[in-house]
Tab-separated table of C-alpha atoms in Angstrom:
chain	number	residue	atom	x	y	z
A	4	MET	CA	142.990	-121.501	48.395
A	5	GLU	CA	144.054	-120.447	44.915
A	6	TYR	CA	142.254	-123.403	43.330
A	7	LEU	CA	139.081	-122.706	45.336
A	8	LEU	CA	139.067	-119.189	43.913
A	9	TYR	CA	139.300	-120.495	40.350
A	10	LEU	CA	136.544	-123.036	40.985
A	11	GLY	CA	134.387	-120.221	42.359
A	12	VAL	CA	135.113	-117.973	39.375
A	13	GLY	CA	134.123	-120.751	37.003
A	14	ALA	CA	130.909	-121.386	38.911
A	15	LEU	CA	130.014	-117.678	38.846
A	16	ALA	CA	130.855	-117.324	35.158
A	17	GLY	CA	128.804	-120.378	34.232
A	18	LEU	CA	125.888	-119.321	36.414
A	19	LEU	CA	125.757	-115.804	34.980
A	20	GLY	CA	126.206	-117.125	31.460
A	21	GLY	CA	123.217	-119.434	31.791
A	22	LEU	CA	121.129	-116.978	33.794
A	23	LEU	CA	121.756	-113.739	31.899
A	24	GLY	CA	123.161	-114.898	28.584
A	25	ILE	CA	126.445	-113.006	29.045
A	26	GLY	CA	129.930	-114.181	28.219
A	27	GLY	CA	131.985	-115.619	31.054
A	28	GLY	CA	135.018	-113.596	30.000
A	29	LEU	CA	133.449	-110.455	31.426
A	30	VAL	CA	133.704	-112.146	34.833
A	31	ILE	CA	136.807	-114.284	34.400
A	32	VAL	CA	139.308	-111.733	33.076
A	33	PRO	CA	138.978	-109.100	35.858
A	34	VAL	CA	139.061	-111.722	38.618
A	35	LEU	CA	142.133	-113.383	37.109
A	36	VAL	CA	143.864	-110.010	36.851
A	37	TYR	CA	143.300	-109.451	40.580
A	38	SER	CA	144.269	-113.030	41.448
A	39	PHE	CA	147.447	-113.004	39.356
A	40	THR	CA	148.418	-109.647	40.857
A	41	ALA	CA	147.923	-110.997	44.394
A	42	HIS	CA	150.067	-114.043	43.582
A	43	GLY	CA	152.916	-111.888	42.370
A	44	PHE	CA	152.795	-112.708	38.669
A	45	ASP	CA	154.893	-110.505	36.398
A	46	ASN	CA	152.958	-107.233	35.903
A	47	ALA	CA	154.171	-107.063	32.304
A	48	ILE	CA	152.241	-110.183	31.289
A	49	LEU	CA	149.585	-110.970	33.918
A	50	THR	CA	146.816	-109.243	31.934
A	51	GLN	CA	147.755	-111.193	28.804
A	52	MET	CA	147.638	-114.362	30.912
A	53	ALA	CA	144.176	-113.479	32.230
A	54	VAL	CA	142.894	-112.954	28.683
A	55	GLY	CA	144.534	-116.085	27.266
A	56	THR	CA	143.320	-118.268	30.127
A	57	SER	CA	139.795	-116.902	29.790
A	58	LEU	CA	139.709	-117.741	26.082
A	59	ALA	CA	140.900	-121.284	26.802
A	60	THR	CA	138.033	-121.899	29.256
A	61	ILE	CA	135.493	-120.906	26.595
A	62	ILE	CA	136.337	-124.035	24.552
A	63	PHE	CA	134.340	-126.333	26.811
A	64	THR	CA	131.436	-123.992	27.506
A	65	SER	CA	131.056	-123.298	23.774
A	66	PHE	CA	130.982	-126.976	22.845
A	67	SER	CA	128.373	-127.640	25.524
A	68	SER	CA	126.220	-124.752	24.341
A	69	VAL	CA	126.526	-125.578	20.632
A	70	ARG	CA	125.533	-129.187	21.172
A	71	ALA	CA	122.305	-128.070	22.842
A	72	HIS	CA	121.549	-125.474	20.148
A	73	HIS	CA	122.370	-127.890	17.306
A	74	ALA	CA	119.955	-130.460	18.722
A	75	ARG	CA	117.223	-127.849	18.302
A	76	GLY	CA	118.323	-127.043	14.748
A	77	ALA	CA	119.052	-123.414	15.631
A	78	VAL	CA	122.673	-123.102	14.416
A	79	ARG	CA	123.011	-121.435	11.006
A	80	TRP	CA	126.026	-123.477	9.916
A	81	GLU	CA	126.172	-121.820	6.485
A	82	LEU	CA	126.810	-118.509	8.268
A	83	VAL	CA	129.367	-120.078	10.610
A	84	ARG	CA	131.339	-121.359	7.608
A	85	MET	CA	131.554	-117.845	6.158
A	86	ILE	CA	132.182	-116.001	9.427
A	87	ALA	CA	134.653	-118.432	11.041
A	88	PRO	CA	137.640	-117.796	8.694
A	89	GLY	CA	137.495	-114.086	9.480
A	90	ILE	CA	137.131	-114.854	13.177
A	91	VAL	CA	140.218	-117.081	13.179
A	92	LEU	CA	142.310	-114.495	11.338
A	93	GLY	CA	141.032	-111.684	13.562
A	94	THR	CA	141.693	-113.705	16.709
A	95	PHE	CA	145.314	-114.303	15.710
A	96	LEU	CA	145.657	-110.567	15.000
A	97	GLY	CA	144.070	-109.614	18.323
A	98	ALA	CA	146.358	-111.974	20.243
A	99	GLN	CA	149.387	-110.431	18.567
A	100	ILE	CA	148.190	-106.926	19.453
A	101	ALA	CA	147.602	-108.013	23.061
A	102	HIS	CA	151.098	-109.501	23.165
A	103	LEU	CA	152.677	-106.244	21.956
A	104	LEU	CA	150.645	-103.950	24.226
A	105	PRO	CA	151.970	-103.142	27.698
A	106	GLY	CA	149.998	-104.985	30.348
A	107	THR	CA	148.633	-101.768	31.819
A	108	GLY	CA	147.454	-100.580	28.415
A	109	LEU	CA	145.601	-103.831	27.809
A	110	GLN	CA	144.066	-103.582	31.275
A	111	VAL	CA	142.729	-100.091	30.519
A	112	LEU	CA	141.168	-101.330	27.273
A	113	ILE	CA	139.467	-104.197	29.114
A	114	GLY	CA	138.162	-101.784	31.737
A	115	ILE	CA	136.700	-99.511	29.061
A	116	PHE	CA	135.112	-102.501	27.333
A	117	ALA	CA	133.525	-103.662	30.615
A	118	ILE	CA	131.974	-100.218	31.128
A	119	LEU	CA	130.660	-100.120	27.550
A	120	MET	CA	129.105	-103.576	27.948
A	121	ALA	CA	127.514	-102.443	31.218
A	122	LEU	CA	125.986	-99.405	29.499
A	123	GLN	CA	124.650	-101.655	26.749
A	124	MET	CA	123.002	-103.890	29.382
A	125	LEU	CA	121.476	-100.912	31.208
A	126	THR	CA	120.104	-99.258	28.068
A	127	ASN	CA	119.439	-102.442	26.051
A	128	TRP	CA	120.908	-100.622	23.045
A	129	GLN	CA	121.357	-102.680	19.893
A	130	PRO	CA	123.212	-101.802	16.667
A	131	GLY	CA	120.857	-100.166	14.229
A	132	SER	CA	118.106	-99.881	16.854
A	133	ALA	CA	117.207	-96.446	15.508
A	134	THR	CA	116.502	-97.779	12.023
A	135	ALA	CA	113.031	-98.786	10.920
A	136	SER	CA	113.954	-102.269	9.754
A	137	PRO	CA	116.920	-104.646	10.096
A	138	ALA	CA	119.580	-104.735	7.411
A	139	SER	CA	119.941	-107.735	5.138
A	140	LEU	CA	122.848	-110.110	5.660
A	141	PRO	CA	126.063	-108.991	3.975
A	142	GLY	CA	127.724	-111.190	1.370
A	143	ARG	CA	130.587	-113.580	1.951
A	144	GLN	CA	133.140	-110.753	2.080
A	145	GLY	CA	131.059	-108.761	4.565
A	146	LEU	CA	130.634	-111.789	6.819
A	147	PHE	CA	134.377	-112.438	6.644
A	148	LEU	CA	135.195	-108.834	7.601
A	149	GLY	CA	132.613	-108.829	10.388
A	150	GLY	CA	134.083	-112.042	11.747
A	151	GLY	CA	137.547	-110.509	11.588
A	152	MET	CA	136.512	-107.543	13.713
A	153	ILE	CA	134.695	-109.763	16.217
A	154	GLY	CA	137.687	-112.107	16.451
A	155	THR	CA	140.122	-109.239	17.017
A	156	ALA	CA	138.008	-107.705	19.782
A	157	SER	CA	137.376	-111.091	21.418
A	158	ALA	CA	141.105	-111.861	21.567
A	159	LEU	CA	141.835	-108.485	23.127
A	160	PHE	CA	139.160	-108.783	25.818
A	161	GLY	CA	139.161	-112.544	26.488
A	162	ILE	CA	135.521	-113.093	25.533
A	163	GLY	CA	133.704	-115.631	23.394
A	164	GLY	CA	132.275	-112.920	21.168
A	165	GLY	CA	128.591	-113.398	22.034
A	166	SER	CA	128.153	-109.807	23.204
A	167	LEU	CA	129.312	-108.714	19.739
A	168	THR	CA	128.137	-111.496	17.422
A	169	VAL	CA	124.542	-111.769	18.676
A	170	PRO	CA	123.570	-108.094	18.184
A	171	TRP	CA	125.435	-107.992	14.855
A	172	LEU	CA	123.550	-111.010	13.482
A	173	SER	CA	120.275	-109.842	14.993
A	174	HIS	CA	120.672	-106.460	13.278
A	175	HIS	CA	121.110	-108.336	9.995
A	176	ALA	CA	117.702	-110.016	10.188
A	177	VAL	CA	118.795	-113.271	11.850
A	178	ARG	CA	116.213	-114.512	14.360
A	179	MET	CA	117.390	-114.065	17.954
A	180	GLN	CA	117.370	-117.796	18.738
A	181	GLU	CA	119.456	-118.499	15.636
A	182	ALA	CA	121.761	-115.535	16.364
A	183	VAL	CA	122.510	-116.871	19.852
A	184	ALA	CA	123.054	-120.418	18.568
A	185	THR	CA	125.236	-119.305	15.651
A	186	SER	CA	127.227	-117.045	17.963
A	187	SER	CA	127.938	-120.037	20.212
A	188	ALA	CA	129.336	-121.952	17.237
A	189	CYS	CA	131.495	-118.957	16.296
A	190	GLY	CA	132.675	-118.912	19.919
A	191	ILE	CA	134.330	-122.292	19.384
A	192	ALA	CA	136.467	-120.794	16.608
A	193	ILE	CA	137.340	-117.830	18.829
A	194	ALA	CA	138.249	-120.045	21.784
A	195	ILE	CA	140.402	-122.517	19.847
A	196	ALA	CA	142.179	-119.859	17.774
A	197	GLY	CA	142.608	-117.646	20.847
A	198	THR	CA	144.037	-120.456	22.963
A	199	ALA	CA	146.521	-121.420	20.241
A	200	SER	CA	147.475	-117.784	19.659
A	201	PHE	CA	148.081	-116.899	23.306
A	202	ALA	CA	149.966	-120.148	23.911
A	203	TRP	CA	152.213	-119.346	20.946
A	204	THR	CA	152.770	-115.616	21.576
A	205	GLY	CA	153.596	-116.239	25.231
A	206	TRP	CA	155.758	-119.308	24.642
A	207	GLY	CA	159.105	-119.127	26.432
A	208	HIS	CA	158.496	-115.726	28.054
A	209	ALA	CA	160.914	-115.244	30.925
A	210	GLY	CA	158.261	-114.030	33.372
A	211	LEU	CA	155.850	-116.963	33.052
A	212	PRO	CA	154.907	-118.810	36.256
A	213	VAL	CA	155.194	-122.577	36.467
A	214	HIS	CA	152.305	-124.646	35.044
A	215	SER	CA	151.842	-122.233	32.152
A	216	LEU	CA	151.410	-123.000	28.472
A	217	GLY	CA	152.456	-119.686	26.991
A	218	TYR	CA	149.935	-117.177	28.322
A	219	ILE	CA	147.572	-119.967	29.446
A	220	TYR	CA	147.739	-120.608	33.196
A	221	LEU	CA	146.768	-124.272	33.377
A	222	PRO	CA	145.516	-124.520	37.020
A	223	ALA	CA	143.055	-121.665	36.459
A	224	PHE	CA	142.048	-123.065	33.083
A	225	ALA	CA	141.270	-126.522	34.504
A	226	CYS	CA	139.319	-125.313	37.548
A	227	ILE	CA	137.288	-122.658	35.735
A	228	SER	CA	136.434	-125.018	32.860
A	229	LEU	CA	135.205	-127.673	35.289
A	230	THR	CA	132.755	-125.545	37.259
A	231	SER	CA	131.640	-123.181	34.488
A	232	VAL	CA	130.177	-126.048	32.447
A	233	MET	CA	128.471	-127.523	35.518
A	234	PHE	CA	126.910	-124.260	36.696
A	235	ALA	CA	125.817	-123.055	33.251
A	236	THR	CA	122.990	-125.616	33.291
A	237	ILE	CA	121.940	-124.398	36.743
A	238	GLY	CA	121.894	-120.823	35.444
A	239	VAL	CA	119.645	-121.827	32.545
A	240	ARG	CA	117.142	-123.386	34.970
A	241	LEU	CA	117.221	-120.341	37.259
A	242	ALA	CA	116.606	-118.049	34.286
A	243	HIS	CA	113.001	-119.251	34.274
A	244	GLN	CA	112.530	-118.554	37.998
A	245	LEU	CA	114.410	-115.324	38.777
A	246	PRO	CA	113.929	-111.735	37.503
A	247	SER	CA	116.742	-111.812	34.939
A	248	ARG	CA	116.211	-108.186	33.848
A	249	THR	CA	116.760	-106.926	37.387
A	250	LEU	CA	119.759	-109.202	37.874
A	251	LYS	CA	121.249	-108.013	34.576
A	252	LYS	CA	121.004	-104.385	35.737
A	253	VAL	CA	122.681	-105.245	39.044
A	254	PHE	CA	125.458	-107.046	37.189
A	255	ALA	CA	125.829	-104.079	34.835
A	256	VAL	CA	126.414	-101.760	37.801
A	257	LEU	CA	129.017	-104.193	39.155
A	258	LEU	CA	130.668	-104.227	35.737
A	259	VAL	CA	130.984	-100.444	35.847
A	260	VAL	CA	132.724	-100.708	39.230
A	261	VAL	CA	135.009	-103.465	37.910
A	262	GLY	CA	135.809	-101.436	34.795
A	263	ILE	CA	136.679	-98.358	36.794
A	264	ARG	CA	138.892	-100.381	39.133
A	265	MET	CA	140.645	-102.040	36.200
A	266	ILE	CA	141.391	-98.632	34.685
A	267	SER	CA	142.440	-96.988	37.953
A	268	GLY	CA	144.595	-99.973	38.884
A	269	ALA	CA	146.519	-99.649	35.629
A	270	LEU	CA	147.143	-95.907	35.883
């Protein structure tokens, strides 16, 4: 039954990712928190395990997405090379912060983030939307610092960074198609660095369940990775047939409910 749940979570995350263009971590982390709680995992580390496991699953979905975007020539690799070092450093920092935070504190932060992302979906707000024209791309140092902030936030919330990277690049005059493609490539750096970081910070913890690699719970990782990649392609096809704007609003409302429950469950 446990494995069926993880397969279902992966299918839902992949479907929503392809259909609405959202990161699977927004779905995976809350469900894993509930699942790990129900299975009696140590409350002190189950939220860290949900985040670490979510980041690990993004490795495969990111590679699949980048390959498709690269074939269309949409990835701005020169930007990836300048952003990725900051992302890697920020991801290691975020994983360390998550490791040091109490599990309930991390859960509250994730709940707040889910609500903020829901509000962004409902209002379609973008950074700098009030300005008359987009800003120019920052220099190498600015891209490094931006990547650092995105990496830190992604490691804390178990996401691939698309909900942060895409609007940031779009605000800096990068075409939307290229912003999405470049964000996917940056997501590989987040996923690999995040997986390594959470495996290392959680290594040898006394409360870890069996079949864990640090804070990575391997059964959930394997099942979610399998179905998320499969169902992402289905979501992309459905995106051309279903009212994605309406579905995004419905999902945003559900995210608010999930966020509130995450916060209330931690208090």
